[in-house]
Tab-separated table of C-alpha atoms in Angstrom:
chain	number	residue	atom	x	y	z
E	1	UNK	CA	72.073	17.934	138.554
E	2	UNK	CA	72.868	19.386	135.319
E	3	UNK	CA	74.687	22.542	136.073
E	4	UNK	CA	73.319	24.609	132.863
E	5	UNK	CA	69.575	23.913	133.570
E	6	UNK	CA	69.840	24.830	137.360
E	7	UNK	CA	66.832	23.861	139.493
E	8	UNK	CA	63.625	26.176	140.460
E	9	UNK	CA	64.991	27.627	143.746
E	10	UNK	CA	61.034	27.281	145.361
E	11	UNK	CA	58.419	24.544	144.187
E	12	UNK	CA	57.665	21.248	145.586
E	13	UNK	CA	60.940	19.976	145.213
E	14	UNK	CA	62.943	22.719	146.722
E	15	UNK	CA	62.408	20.962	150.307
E	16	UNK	CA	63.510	17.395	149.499
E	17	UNK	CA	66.841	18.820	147.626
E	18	UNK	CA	67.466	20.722	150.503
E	19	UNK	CA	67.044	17.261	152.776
E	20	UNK	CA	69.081	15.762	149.724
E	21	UNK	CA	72.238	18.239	149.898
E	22	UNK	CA	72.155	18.154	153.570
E	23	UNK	CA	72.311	14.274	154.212
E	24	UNK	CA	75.384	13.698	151.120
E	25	UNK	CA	77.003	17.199	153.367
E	26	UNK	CA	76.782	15.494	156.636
E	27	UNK	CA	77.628	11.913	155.334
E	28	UNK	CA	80.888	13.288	153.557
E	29	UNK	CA	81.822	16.329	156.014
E	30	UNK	CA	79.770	15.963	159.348
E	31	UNK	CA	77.850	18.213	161.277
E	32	UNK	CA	80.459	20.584	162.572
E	33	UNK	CA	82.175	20.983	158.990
E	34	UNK	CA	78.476	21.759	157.520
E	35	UNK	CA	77.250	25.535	157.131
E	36	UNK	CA	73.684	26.389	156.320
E	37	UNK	CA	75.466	28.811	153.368
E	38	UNK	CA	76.963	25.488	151.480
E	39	UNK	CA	73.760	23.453	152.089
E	40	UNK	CA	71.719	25.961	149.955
E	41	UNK	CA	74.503	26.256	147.862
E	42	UNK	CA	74.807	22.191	147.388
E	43	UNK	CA	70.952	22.216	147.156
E	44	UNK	CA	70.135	25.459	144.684
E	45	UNK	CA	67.832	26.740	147.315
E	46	UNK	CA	68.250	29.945	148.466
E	47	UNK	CA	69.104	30.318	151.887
E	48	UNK	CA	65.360	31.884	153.085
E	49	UNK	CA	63.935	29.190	151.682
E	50	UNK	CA	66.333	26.507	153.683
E	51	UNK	CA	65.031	28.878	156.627
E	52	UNK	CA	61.551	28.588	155.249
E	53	UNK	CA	61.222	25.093	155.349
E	54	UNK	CA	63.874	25.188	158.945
E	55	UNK	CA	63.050	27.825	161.209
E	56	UNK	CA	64.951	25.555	163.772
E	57	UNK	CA	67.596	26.019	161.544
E	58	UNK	CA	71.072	23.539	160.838
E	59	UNK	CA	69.924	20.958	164.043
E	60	UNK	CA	66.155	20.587	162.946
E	61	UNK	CA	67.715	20.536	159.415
E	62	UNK	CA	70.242	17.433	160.618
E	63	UNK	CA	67.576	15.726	161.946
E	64	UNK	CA	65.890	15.420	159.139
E	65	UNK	CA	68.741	14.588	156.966
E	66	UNK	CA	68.977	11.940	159.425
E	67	UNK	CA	65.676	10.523	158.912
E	68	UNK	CA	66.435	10.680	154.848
E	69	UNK	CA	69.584	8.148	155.498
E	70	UNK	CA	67.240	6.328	157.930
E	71	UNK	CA	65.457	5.487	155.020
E	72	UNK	CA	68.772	4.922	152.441
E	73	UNK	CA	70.406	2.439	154.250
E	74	UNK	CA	66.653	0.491	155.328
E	75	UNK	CA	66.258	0.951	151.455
E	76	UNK	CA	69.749	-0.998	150.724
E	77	UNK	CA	69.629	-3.633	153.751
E	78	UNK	CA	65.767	-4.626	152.633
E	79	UNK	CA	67.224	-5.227	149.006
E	80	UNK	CA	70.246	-7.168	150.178
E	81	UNK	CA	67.648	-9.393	152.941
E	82	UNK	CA	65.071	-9.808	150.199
E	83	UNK	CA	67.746	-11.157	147.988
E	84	UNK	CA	68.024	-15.311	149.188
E	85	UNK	CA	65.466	-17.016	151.888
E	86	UNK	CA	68.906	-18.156	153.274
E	87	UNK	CA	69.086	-15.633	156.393
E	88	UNK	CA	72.663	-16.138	156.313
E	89	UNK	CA	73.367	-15.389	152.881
E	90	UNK	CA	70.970	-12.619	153.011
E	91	UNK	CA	73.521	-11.005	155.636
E	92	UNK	CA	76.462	-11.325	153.176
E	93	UNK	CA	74.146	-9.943	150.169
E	94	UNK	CA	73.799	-6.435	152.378
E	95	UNK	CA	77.757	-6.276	153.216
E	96	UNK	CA	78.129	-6.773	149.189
E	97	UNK	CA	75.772	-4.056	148.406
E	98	UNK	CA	77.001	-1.707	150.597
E	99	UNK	CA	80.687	-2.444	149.475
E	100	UNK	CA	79.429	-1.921	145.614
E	101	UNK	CA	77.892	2.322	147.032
E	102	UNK	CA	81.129	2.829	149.009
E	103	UNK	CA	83.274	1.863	145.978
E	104	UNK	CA	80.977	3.765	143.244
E	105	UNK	CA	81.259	6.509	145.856
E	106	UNK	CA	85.169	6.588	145.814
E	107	UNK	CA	84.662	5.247	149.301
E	108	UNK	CA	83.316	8.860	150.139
E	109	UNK	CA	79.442	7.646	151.212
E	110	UNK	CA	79.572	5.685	154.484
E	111	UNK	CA	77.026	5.470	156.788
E	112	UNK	CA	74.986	8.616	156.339
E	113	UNK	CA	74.429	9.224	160.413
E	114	UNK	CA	77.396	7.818	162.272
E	115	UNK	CA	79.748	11.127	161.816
E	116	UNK	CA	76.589	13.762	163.204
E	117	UNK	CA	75.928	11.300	165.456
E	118	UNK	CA	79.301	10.862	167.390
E	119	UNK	CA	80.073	14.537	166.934
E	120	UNK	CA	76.637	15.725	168.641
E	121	UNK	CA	76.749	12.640	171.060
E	122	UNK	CA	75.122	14.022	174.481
E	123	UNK	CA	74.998	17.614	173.120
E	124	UNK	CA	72.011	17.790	170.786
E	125	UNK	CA	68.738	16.132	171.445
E	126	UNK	CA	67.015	16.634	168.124
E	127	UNK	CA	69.098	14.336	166.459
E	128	UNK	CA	70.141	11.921	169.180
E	129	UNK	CA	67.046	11.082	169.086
E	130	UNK	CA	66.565	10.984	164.977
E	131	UNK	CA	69.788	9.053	165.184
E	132	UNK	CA	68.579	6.583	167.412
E	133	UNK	CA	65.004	6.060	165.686
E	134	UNK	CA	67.451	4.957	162.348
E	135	UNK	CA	69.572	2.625	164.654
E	136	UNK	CA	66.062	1.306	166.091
E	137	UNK	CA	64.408	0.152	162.293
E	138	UNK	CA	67.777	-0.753	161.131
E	139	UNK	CA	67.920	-3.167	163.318
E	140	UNK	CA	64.237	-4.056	163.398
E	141	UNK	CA	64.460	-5.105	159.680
E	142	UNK	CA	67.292	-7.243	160.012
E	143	UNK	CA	65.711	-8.844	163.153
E	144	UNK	CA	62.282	-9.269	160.908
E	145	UNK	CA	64.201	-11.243	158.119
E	146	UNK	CA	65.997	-13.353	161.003
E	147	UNK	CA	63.171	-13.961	163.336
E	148	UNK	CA	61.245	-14.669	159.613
E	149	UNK	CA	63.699	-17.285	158.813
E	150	UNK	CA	63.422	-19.541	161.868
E	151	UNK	CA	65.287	-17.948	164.558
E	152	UNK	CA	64.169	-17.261	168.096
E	153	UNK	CA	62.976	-14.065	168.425
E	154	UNK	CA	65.469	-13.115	171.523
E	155	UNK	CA	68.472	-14.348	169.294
E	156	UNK	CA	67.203	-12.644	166.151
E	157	UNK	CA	66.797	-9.569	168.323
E	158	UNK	CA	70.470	-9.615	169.894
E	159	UNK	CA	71.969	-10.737	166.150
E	160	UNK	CA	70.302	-8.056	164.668
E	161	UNK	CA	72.497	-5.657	166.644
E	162	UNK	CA	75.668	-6.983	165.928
E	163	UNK	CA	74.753	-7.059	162.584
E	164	UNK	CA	74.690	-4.213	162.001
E	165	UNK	CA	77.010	-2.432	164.196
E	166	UNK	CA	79.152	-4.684	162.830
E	167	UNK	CA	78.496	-3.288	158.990
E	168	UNK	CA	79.094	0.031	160.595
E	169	UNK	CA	82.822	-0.649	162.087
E	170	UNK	CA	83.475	-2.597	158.927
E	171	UNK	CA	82.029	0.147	156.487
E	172	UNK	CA	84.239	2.314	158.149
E	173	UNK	CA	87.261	0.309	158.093
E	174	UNK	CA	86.273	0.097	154.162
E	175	UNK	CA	86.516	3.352	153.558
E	176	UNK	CA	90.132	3.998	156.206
E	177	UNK	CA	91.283	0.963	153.412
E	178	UNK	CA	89.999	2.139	150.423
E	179	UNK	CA	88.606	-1.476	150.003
E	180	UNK	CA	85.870	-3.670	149.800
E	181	UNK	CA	87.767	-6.491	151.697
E	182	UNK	CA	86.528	-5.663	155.140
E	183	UNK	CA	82.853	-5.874	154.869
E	184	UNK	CA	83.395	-9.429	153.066
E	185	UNK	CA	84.634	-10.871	155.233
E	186	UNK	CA	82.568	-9.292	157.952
E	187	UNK	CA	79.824	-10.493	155.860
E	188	UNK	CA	81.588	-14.168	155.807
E	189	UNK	CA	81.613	-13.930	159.826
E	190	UNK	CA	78.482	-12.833	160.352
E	191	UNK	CA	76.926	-15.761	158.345
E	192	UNK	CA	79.044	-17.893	160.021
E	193	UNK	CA	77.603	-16.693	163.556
E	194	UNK	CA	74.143	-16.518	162.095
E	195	UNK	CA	74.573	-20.372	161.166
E	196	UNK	CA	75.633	-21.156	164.476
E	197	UNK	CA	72.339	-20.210	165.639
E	198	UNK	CA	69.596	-22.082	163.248
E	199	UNK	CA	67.930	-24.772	164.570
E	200	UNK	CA	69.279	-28.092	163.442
E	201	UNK	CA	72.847	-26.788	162.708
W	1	UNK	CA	94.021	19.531	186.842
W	2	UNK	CA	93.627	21.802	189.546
W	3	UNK	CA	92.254	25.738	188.313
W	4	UNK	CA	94.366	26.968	191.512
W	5	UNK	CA	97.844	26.109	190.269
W	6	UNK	CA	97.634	26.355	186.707
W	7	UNK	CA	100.091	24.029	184.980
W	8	UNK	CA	103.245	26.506	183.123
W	9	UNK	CA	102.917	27.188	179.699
W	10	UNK	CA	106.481	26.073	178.922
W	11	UNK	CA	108.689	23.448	180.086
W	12	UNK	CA	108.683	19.278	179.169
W	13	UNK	CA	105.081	18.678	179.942
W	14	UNK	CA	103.705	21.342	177.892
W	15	UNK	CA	104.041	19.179	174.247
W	16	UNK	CA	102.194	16.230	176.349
W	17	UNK	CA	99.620	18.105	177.726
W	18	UNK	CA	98.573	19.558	174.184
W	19	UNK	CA	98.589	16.026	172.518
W	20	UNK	CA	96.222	15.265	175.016
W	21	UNK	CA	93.756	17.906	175.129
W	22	UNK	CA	93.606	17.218	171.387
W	23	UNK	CA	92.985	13.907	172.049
W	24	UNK	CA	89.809	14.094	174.402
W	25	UNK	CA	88.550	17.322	172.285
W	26	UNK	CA	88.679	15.155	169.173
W	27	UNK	CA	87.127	12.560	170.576
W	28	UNK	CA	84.237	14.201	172.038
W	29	UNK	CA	83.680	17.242	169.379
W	30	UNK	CA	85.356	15.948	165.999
W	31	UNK	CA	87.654	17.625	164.101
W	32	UNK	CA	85.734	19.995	162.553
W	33	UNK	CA	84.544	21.387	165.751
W	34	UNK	CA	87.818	21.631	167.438
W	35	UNK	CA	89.988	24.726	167.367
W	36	UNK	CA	93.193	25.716	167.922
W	37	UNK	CA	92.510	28.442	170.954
W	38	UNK	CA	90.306	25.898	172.104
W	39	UNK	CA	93.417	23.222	172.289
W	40	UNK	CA	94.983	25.866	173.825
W	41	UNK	CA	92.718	26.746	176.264
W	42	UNK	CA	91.822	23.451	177.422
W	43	UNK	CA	96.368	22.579	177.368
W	44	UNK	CA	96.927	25.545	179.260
W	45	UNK	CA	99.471	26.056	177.149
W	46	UNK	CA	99.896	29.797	174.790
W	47	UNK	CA	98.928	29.482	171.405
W	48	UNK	CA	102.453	30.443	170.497
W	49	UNK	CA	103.599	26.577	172.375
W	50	UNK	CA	100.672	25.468	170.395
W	51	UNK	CA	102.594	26.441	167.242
W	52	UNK	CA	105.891	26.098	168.745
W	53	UNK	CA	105.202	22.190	169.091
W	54	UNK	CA	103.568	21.787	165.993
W	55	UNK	CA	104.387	23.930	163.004
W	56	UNK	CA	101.733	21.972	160.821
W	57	UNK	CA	98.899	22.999	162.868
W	58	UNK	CA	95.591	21.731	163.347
W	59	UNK	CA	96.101	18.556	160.994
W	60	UNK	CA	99.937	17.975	162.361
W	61	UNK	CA	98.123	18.374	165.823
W	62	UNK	CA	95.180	15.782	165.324
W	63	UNK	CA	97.678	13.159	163.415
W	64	UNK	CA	99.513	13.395	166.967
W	65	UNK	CA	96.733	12.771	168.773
W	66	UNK	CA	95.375	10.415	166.985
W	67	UNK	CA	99.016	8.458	167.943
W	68	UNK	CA	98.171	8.989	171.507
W	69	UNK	CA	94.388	7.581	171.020
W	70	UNK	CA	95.651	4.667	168.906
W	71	UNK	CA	97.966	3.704	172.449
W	72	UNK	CA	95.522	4.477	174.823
W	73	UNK	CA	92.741	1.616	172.628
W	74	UNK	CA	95.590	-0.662	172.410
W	75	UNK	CA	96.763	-0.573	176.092
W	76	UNK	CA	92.964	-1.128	176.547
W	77	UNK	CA	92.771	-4.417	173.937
W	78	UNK	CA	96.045	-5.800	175.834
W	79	UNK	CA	94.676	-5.348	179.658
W	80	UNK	CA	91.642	-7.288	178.336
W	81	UNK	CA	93.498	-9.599	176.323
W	82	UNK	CA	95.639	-10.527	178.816
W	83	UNK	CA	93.434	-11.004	181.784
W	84	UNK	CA	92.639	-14.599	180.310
W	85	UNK	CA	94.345	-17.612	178.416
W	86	UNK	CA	91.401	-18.335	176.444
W	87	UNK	CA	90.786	-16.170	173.322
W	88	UNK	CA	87.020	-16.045	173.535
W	89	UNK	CA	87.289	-14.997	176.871
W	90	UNK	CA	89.634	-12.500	176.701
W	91	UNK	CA	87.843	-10.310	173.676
W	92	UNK	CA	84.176	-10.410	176.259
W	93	UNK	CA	87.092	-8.896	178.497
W	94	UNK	CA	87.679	-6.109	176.054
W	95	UNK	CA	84.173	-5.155	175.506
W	96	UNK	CA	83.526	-5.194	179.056
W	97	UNK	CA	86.544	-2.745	180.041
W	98	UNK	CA	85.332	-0.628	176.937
W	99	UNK	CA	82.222	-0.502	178.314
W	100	UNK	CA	82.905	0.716	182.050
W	101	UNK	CA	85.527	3.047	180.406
W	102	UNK	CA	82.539	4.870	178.727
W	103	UNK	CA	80.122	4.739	181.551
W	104	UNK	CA	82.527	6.417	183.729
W	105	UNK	CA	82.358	9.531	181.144
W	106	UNK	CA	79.045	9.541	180.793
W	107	UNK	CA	78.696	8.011	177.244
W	108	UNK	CA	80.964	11.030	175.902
W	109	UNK	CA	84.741	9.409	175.125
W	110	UNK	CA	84.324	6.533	173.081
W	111	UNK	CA	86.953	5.795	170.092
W	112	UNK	CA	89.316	8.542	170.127
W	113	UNK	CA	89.960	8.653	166.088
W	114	UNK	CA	86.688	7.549	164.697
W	115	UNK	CA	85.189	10.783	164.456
W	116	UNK	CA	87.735	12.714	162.950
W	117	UNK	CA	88.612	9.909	160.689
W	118	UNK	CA	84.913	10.137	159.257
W	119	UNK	CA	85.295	13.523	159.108
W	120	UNK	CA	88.504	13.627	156.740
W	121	UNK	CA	88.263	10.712	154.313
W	122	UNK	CA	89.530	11.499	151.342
W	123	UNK	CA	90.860	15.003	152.882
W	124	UNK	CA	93.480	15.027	155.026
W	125	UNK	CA	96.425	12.347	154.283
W	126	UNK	CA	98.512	13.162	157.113
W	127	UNK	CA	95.194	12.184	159.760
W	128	UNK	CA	93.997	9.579	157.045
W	129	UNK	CA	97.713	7.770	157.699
W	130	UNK	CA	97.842	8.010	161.531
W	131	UNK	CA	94.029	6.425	161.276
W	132	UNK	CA	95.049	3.981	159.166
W	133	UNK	CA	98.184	2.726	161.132
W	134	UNK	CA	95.813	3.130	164.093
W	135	UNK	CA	93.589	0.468	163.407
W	136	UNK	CA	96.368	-1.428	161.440
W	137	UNK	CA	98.190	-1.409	165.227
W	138	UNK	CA	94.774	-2.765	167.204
W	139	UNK	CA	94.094	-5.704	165.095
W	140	UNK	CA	97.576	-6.804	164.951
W	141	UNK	CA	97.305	-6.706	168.884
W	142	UNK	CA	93.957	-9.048	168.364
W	143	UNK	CA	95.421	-11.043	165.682
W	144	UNK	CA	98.561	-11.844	167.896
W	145	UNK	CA	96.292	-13.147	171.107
W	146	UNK	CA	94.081	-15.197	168.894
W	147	UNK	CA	97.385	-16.726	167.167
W	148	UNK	CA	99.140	-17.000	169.936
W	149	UNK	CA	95.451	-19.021	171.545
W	150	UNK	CA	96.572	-21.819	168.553
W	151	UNK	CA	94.029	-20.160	165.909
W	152	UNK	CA	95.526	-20.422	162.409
W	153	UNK	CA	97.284	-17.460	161.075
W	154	UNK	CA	95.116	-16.673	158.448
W	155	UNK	CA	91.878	-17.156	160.428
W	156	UNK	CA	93.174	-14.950	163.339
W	157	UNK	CA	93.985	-11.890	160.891
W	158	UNK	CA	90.605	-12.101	159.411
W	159	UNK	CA	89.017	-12.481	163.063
W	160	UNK	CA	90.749	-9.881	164.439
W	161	UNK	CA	89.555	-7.037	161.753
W	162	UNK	CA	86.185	-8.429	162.511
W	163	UNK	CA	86.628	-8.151	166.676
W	164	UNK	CA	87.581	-4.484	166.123
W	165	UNK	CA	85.026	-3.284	163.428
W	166	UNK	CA	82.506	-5.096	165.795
W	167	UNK	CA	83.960	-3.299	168.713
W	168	UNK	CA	83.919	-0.043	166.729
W	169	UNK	CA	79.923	0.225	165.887
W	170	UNK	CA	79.022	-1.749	169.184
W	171	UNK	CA	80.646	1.472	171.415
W	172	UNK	CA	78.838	3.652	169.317
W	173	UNK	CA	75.723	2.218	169.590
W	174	UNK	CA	76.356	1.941	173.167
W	175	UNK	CA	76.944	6.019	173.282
W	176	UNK	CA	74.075	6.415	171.599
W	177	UNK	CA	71.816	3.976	173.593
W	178	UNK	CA	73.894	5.084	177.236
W	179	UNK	CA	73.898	1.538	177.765
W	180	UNK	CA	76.734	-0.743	177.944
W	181	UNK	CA	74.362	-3.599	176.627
W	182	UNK	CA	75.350	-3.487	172.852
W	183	UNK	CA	79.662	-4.097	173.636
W	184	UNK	CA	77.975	-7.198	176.128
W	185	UNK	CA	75.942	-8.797	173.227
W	186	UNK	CA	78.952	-8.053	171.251
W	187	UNK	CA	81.023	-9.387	173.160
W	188	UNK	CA	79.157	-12.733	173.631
W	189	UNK	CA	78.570	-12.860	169.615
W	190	UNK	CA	82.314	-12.607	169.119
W	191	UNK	CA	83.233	-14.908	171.214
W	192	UNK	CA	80.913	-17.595	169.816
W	193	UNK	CA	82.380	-16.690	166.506
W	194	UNK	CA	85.901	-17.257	168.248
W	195	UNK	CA	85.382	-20.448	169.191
W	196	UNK	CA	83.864	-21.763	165.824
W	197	UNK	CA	87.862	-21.639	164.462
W	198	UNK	CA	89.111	-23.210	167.642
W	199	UNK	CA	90.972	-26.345	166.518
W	200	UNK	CA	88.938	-29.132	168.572
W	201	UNK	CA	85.588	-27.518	168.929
């Protein structure tokens, strides 16, 4: 955003900046270290607007931040799985991708749920529950492109988990390291225990 | 601790008891969320021991803590490690310890570092360090067991960052599931992967 032509703080697009500032806040800062005040800041909305489109104000607001990286990371794990038939490859495709945003990032832009989600864990049902919707179709695309690539259904279903909880302890160990190196070779380990399970292998 | 004979506020335990109040606050709440009165509060100790013990404050404070997190996770990898000879066994050990260990707090104290070290990359180089060396310490605990088991040097480094990035996203999807059932298929995944680098299998 170009800081001399500053957005329209109403209009049609005032809602999805304000979903937009609060998802990079919350992937970047948490939920604890967010205030509404630097969310309509971050988003050029003015804070009865945020309200406007919040009444339930920064929880209803993290939700739906929530459901915006929902959509991100589905967005960058479909691209990686649609890359090679090869389910195995397909895996390592995603761990590239996501290595190539947390570099371009300055390693800055991990997961864009995992930090509101462990600091709210028990304590805020609105977005446990937006949290684990996201978990939920993660997983359900990776087990699609398994299941769609020969698999049992009951293994593609349990792989898909470790799949991508795996991505998530290695995207975080990426970012601790300030390098890519972790999610290749979880991506290199992953194939390998994908492999393990296609028929006539 | 017992509210009817409140532990002093001075004396040799105090400097323990604050590390680890820290400790289960930043592992439950974050670091954003966690104050200094609160650490205090929760210590029993005076602010003024708070200070008195560490100068630095809140980051000084959550470095330590994350020291006495990064021994508690590794005393937990070595009782599972070394309830077995055989390497594959002995990480489904792991996630099954890590797994009772959060059931019996309800799904609240899982990882004791990885919130606050979402929560500061990029920030905070004093916490970023302790993090780092943190994680640096529990795969070299993995790497040594899977060595020692007659796995290749190379292999067992790479297999060990892999065992605890796994570990890492499985207990969080665990919390957020309150359901042991994602370390178990993690457990059993990493395991298989295990014994694909066995020599003889």
């Amino acid at each position: 955003m170009n800081a001399e032509t500053p957005a329209p703080t109403t209009g049609p697009g005032t809602r999805e900046r304000i979903v937009r500032a609060t998802s990079r806040l919350l992937q970047r800062q948490g939920f604890e270290g967010t205030g509404i005040k630097q969310i309509s800041r971050e988003a050029q909305a003015t804070l009865g607007s945020v309200y406007h489109f919040f009444p339930g104000g920064k929880q209803e607001l993290a939700a739906e931040a929530i459901r915006h990286g929902d959509q991100e990371f589905a967005d960058l794990l479909r691209e990686g799985l649609g890359s090679t038939d090869d389910p195995a490859l397909a895996i390592t495709a995603c761990t590239r991708l996501l290595g190539e945003a947390l570099r371009e990032s300055d390693w800055q832009d991990g997961c864009p749920i995992t930090t509101t989600a462990l600091e709210t864990v028990g304590r805020a049902p609105v977005i446990e529950q937006a949290v684990a919707e996201a978990f939920a179709h993660w997983r359900a695309v990776v087990e699609e492109k398994l299941h769609g690539a020969g698999l049992p259904l009951a293994d593609a279903r349990d792989l898909a988990a470790t799949v991508i909880n795996t991505l998530e302890g290695a995207e975080l160990a990426a970012q601790i390291a300030r390098s890519e190196e972790p999610l290749h070779v979880a991506g290199r380990h992953l194939a390998r225990l994908v492999d393990t399970y296609r028929p006539g292998r």
